PDB file of C-alpha atoms in Angstrom:
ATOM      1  CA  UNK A   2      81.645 111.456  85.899  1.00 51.00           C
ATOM      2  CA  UNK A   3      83.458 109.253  88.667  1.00 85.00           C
ATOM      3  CA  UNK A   4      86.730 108.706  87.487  1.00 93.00           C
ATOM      4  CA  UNK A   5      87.332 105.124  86.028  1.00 93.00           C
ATOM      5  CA  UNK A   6      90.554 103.704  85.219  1.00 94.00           C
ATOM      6  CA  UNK A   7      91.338 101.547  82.249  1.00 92.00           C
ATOM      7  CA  UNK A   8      94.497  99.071  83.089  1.00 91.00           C
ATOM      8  CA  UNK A   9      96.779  98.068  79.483  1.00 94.00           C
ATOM      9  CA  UNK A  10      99.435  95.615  79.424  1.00 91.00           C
ATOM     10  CA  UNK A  11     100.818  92.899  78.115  1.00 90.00           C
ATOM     11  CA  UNK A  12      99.101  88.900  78.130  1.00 88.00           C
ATOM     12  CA  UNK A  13     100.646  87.824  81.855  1.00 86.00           C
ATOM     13  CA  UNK A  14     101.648  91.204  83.266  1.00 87.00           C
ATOM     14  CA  UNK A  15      99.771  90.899  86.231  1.00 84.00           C
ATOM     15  CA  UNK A  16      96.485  93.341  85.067  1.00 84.00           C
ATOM     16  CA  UNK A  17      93.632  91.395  86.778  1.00 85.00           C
ATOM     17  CA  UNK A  18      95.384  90.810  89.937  1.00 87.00           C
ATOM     18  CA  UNK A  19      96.247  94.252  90.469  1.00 87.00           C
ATOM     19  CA  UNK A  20      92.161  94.628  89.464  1.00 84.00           C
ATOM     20  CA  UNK A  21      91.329  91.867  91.844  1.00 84.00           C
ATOM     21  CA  UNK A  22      94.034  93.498  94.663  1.00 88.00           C
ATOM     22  CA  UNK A  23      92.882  97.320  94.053  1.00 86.00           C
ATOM     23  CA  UNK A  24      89.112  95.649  94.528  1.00 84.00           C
ATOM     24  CA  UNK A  25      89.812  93.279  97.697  1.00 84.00           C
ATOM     25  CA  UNK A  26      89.062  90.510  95.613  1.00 82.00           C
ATOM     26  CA  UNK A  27      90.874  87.354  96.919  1.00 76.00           C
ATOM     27  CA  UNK A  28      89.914  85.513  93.473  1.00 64.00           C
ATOM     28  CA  UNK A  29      92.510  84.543  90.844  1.00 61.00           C
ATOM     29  CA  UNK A  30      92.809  86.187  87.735  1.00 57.00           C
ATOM     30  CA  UNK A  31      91.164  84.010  84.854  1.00 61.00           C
ATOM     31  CA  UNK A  32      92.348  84.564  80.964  1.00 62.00           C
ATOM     32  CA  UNK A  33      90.120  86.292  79.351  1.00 63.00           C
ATOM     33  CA  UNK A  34      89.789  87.613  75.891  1.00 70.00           C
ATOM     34  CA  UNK A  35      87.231  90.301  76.647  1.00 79.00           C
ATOM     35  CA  UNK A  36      87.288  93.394  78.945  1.00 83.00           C
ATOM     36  CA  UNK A  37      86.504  93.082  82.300  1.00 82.00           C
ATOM     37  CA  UNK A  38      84.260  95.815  83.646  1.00 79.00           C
ATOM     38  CA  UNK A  39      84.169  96.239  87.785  1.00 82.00           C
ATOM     39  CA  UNK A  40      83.522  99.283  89.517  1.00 86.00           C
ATOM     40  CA  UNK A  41      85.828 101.828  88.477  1.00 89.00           C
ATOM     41  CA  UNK A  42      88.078  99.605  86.854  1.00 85.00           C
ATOM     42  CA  UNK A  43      88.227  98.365  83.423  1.00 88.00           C
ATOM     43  CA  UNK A  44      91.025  95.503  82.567  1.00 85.00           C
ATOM     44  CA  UNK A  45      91.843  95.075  79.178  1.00 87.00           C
ATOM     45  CA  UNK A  46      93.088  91.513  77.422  1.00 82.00           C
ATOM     46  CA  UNK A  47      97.142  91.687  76.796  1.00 83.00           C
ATOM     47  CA  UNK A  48      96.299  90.370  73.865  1.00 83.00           C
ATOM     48  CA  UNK A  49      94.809  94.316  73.038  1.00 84.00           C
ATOM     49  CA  UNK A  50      98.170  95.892  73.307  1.00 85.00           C
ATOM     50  CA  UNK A  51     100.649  93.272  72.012  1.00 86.00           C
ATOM     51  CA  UNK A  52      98.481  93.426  68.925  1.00 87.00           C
ATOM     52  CA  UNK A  53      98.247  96.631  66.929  1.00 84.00           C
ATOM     53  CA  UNK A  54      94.801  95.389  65.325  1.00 88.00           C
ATOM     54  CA  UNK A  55      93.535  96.061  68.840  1.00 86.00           C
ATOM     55  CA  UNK A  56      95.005  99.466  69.408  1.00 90.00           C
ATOM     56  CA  UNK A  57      91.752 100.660  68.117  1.00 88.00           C
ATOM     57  CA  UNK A  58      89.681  99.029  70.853  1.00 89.00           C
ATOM     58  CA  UNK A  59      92.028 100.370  73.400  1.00 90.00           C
ATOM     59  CA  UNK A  60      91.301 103.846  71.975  1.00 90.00           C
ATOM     60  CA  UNK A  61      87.468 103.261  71.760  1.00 90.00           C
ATOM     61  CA  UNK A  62      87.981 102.098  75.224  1.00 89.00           C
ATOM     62  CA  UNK A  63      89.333 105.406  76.627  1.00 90.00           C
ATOM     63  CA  UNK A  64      86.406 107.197  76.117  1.00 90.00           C
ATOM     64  CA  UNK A  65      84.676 105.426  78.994  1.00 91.00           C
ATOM     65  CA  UNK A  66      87.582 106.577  81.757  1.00 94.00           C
ATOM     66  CA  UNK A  67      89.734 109.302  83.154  1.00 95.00           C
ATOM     67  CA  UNK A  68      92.799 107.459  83.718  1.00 96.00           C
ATOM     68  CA  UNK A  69      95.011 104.885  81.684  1.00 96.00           C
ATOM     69  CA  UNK A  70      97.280 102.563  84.100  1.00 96.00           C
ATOM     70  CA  UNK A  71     100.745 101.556  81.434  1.00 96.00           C
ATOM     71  CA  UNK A  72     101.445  98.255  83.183  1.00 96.00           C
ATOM     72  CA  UNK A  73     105.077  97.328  83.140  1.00 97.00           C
ATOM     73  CA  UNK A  74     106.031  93.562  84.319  1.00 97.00           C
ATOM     74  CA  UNK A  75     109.326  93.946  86.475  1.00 97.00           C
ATOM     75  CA  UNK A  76     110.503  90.383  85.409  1.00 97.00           C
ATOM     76  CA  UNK A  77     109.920  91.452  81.888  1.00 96.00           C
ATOM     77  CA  UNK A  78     112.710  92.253  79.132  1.00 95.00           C
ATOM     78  CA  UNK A  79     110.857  93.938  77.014  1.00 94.00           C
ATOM     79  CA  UNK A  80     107.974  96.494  76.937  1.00 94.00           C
ATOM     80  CA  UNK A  81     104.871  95.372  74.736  1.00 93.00           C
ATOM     81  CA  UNK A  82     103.874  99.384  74.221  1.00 93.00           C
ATOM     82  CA  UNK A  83     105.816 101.352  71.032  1.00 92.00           C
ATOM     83  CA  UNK A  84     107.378 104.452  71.924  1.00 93.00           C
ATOM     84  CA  UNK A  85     105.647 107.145  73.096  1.00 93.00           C
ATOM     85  CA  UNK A  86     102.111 105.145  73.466  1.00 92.00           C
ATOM     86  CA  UNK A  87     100.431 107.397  75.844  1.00 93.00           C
ATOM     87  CA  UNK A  88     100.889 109.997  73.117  1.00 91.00           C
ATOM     88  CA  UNK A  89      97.834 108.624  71.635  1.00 90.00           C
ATOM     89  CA  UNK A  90      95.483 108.282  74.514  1.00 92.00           C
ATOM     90  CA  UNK A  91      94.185 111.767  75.938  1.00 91.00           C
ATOM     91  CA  UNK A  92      94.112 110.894  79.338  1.00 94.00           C
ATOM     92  CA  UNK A  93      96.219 110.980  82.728  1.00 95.00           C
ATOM     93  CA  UNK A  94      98.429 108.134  82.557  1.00 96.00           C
ATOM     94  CA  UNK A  95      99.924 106.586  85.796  1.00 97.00           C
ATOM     95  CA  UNK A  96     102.828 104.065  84.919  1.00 97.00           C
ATOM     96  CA  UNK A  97     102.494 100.787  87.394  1.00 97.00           C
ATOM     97  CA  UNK A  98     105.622  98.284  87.480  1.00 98.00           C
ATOM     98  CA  UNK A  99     103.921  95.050  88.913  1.00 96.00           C
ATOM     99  CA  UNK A 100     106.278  91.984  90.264  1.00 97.00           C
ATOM    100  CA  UNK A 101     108.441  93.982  92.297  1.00 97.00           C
ATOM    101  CA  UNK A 102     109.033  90.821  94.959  1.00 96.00           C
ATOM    102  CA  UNK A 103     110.145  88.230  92.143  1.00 96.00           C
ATOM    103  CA  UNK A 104     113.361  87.018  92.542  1.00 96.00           C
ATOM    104  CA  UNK A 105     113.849  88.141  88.543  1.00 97.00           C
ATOM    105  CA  UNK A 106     112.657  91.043  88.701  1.00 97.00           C
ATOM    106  CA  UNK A 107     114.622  94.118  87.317  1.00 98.00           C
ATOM    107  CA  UNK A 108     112.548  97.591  88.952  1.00 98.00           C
ATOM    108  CA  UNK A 109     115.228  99.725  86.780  1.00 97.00           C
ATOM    109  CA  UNK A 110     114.813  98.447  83.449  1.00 97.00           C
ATOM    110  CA  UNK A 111     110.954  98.534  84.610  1.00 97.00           C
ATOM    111  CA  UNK A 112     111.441 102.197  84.979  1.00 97.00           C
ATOM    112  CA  UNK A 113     113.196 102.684  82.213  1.00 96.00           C
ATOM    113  CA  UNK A 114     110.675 100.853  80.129  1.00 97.00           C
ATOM    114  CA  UNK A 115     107.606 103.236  81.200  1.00 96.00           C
ATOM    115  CA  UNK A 116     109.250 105.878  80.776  1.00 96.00           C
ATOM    116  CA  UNK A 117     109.816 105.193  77.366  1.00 95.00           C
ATOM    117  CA  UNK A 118     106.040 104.988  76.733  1.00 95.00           C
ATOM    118  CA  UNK A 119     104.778 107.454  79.309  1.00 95.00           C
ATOM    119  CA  UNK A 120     105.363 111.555  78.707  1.00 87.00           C
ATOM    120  CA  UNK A 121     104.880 112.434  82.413  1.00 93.00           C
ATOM    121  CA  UNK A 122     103.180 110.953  85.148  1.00 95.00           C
ATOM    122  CA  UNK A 123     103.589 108.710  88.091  1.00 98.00           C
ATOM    123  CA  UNK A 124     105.275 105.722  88.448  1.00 98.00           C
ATOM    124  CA  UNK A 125     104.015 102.913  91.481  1.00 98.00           C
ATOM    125  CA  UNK A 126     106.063 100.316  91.849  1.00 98.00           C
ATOM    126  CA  UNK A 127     103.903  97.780  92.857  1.00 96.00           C
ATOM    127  CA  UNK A 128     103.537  93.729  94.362  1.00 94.00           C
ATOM    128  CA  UNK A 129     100.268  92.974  94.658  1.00 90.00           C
ATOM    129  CA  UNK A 130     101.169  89.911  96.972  1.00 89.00           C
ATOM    130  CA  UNK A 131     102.416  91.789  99.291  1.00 92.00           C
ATOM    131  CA  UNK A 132     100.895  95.193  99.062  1.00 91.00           C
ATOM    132  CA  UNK A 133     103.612  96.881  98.448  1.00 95.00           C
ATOM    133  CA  UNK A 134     102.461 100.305  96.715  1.00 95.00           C
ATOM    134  CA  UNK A 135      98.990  99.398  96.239  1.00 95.00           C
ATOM    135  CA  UNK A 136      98.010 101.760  98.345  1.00 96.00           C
ATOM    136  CA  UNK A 137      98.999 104.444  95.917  1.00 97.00           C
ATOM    137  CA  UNK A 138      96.693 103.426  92.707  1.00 95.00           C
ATOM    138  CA  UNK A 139      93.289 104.491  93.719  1.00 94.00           C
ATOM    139  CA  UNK A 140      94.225 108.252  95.576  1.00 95.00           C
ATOM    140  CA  UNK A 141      95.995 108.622  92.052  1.00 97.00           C
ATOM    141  CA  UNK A 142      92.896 107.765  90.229  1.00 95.00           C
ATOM    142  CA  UNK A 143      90.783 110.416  92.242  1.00 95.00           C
ATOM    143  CA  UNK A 144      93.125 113.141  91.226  1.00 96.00           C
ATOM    144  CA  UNK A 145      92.343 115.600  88.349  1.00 94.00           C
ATOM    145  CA  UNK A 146      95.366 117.642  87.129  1.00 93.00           C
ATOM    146  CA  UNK A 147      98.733 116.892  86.919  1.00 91.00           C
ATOM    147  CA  UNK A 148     100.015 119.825  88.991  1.00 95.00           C
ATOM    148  CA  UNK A 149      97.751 117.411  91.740  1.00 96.00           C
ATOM    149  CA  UNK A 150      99.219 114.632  90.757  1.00 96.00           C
ATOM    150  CA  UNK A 151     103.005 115.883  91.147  1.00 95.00           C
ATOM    151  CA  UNK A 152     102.052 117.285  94.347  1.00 96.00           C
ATOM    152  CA  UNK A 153      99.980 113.848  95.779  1.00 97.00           C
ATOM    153  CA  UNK A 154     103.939 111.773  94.691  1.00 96.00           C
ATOM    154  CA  UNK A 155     105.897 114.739  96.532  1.00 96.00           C
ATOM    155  CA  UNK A 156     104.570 114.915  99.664  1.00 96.00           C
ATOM    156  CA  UNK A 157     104.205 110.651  99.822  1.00 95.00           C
ATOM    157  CA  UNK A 158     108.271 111.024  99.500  1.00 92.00           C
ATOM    158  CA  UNK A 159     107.681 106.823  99.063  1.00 96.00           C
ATOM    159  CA  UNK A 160     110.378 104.370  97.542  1.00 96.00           C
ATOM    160  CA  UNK A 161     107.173 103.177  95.619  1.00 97.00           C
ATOM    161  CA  UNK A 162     106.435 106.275  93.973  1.00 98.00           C
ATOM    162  CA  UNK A 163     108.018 108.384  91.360  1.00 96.00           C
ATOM    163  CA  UNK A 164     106.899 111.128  89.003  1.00 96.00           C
ATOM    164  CA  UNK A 165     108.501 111.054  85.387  1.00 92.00           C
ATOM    165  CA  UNK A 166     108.596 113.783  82.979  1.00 86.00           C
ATOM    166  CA  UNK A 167     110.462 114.148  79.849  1.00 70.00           C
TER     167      UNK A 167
END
């Protein structure tokens, strides 16, 4: 199976322009209420996770990829994932803090906010205007094991890349 990624996060979080930046798609996001399919990617409505009537269609979802992207706004106060979400998706998670160039935006309460729903796994901090980590998202998604994984954010030693364990 190639390995497909699945992108969750809350209704303006930036999810389909990271999908439309990771693709080289100059387009602008449109609001959707349905999931978006596109070559190895599949984006997800916000309205899926801020909704826990639609955590079942994230689930049902996961079957289809290897990876689940936890999408953290950086100009956000709040996380829309419970505690400990990834606990209940079976796949490798990668945390992605989008935003990272607004003038509000707060990268260590970002952090702190993944963390919170993520058990392990990288964190990109990401700005898909200016490319800033992007570059990091789709070598992560190619990767298999988490000893790979750990390895791939060690020797990057980047400023936009971070590996979380608890």
């Amino acid at each position: 199976m190639k390995n497909r990624v699945m992108i969750i996060g809350g209704v303006q979080a930036g999810k389909s322009t990271l999908m439309n930046t990771l693709l080289g798609k100059e387009s602008t996001a449109n609001k959707t209420q349905a999931l978006v399919y596109d070559d190895w990617i599949v984006d997800t409505p916000g309205e899926y996770v801020e909704n826990p009537m639609y955590y079942r269609n994230i689930m049902a979802t996961s079957l289809e990829v290897t990876h689940v992207i936890y999408l953290q706004d950086a100009t956000s106060a709040r996380s829309v994932f419970p505690p400990q979400f990834s606990l209940g998706i079976p796949k490798i998670q990668i945390g992605v803090i989008t935003k990272i160039d607004a003038p509000n935006a707060d990268v260590e309460r970002a952090t702190a906010l993944l963390k919170n729903v993520m058990t392990h796994g990288p964190i990109v901090k990401t700005s898909s205007w200016q490319k800033l980590g992007i570059e990091f998202i789709e070598p992560l998604i190619q990767l298999k094991t988490h000893e790979d994984i750990q390895q791939f954010v060690k020797d990057r030693d980047s400023p936009y890349l971070m590996y979380c364990s608890q």
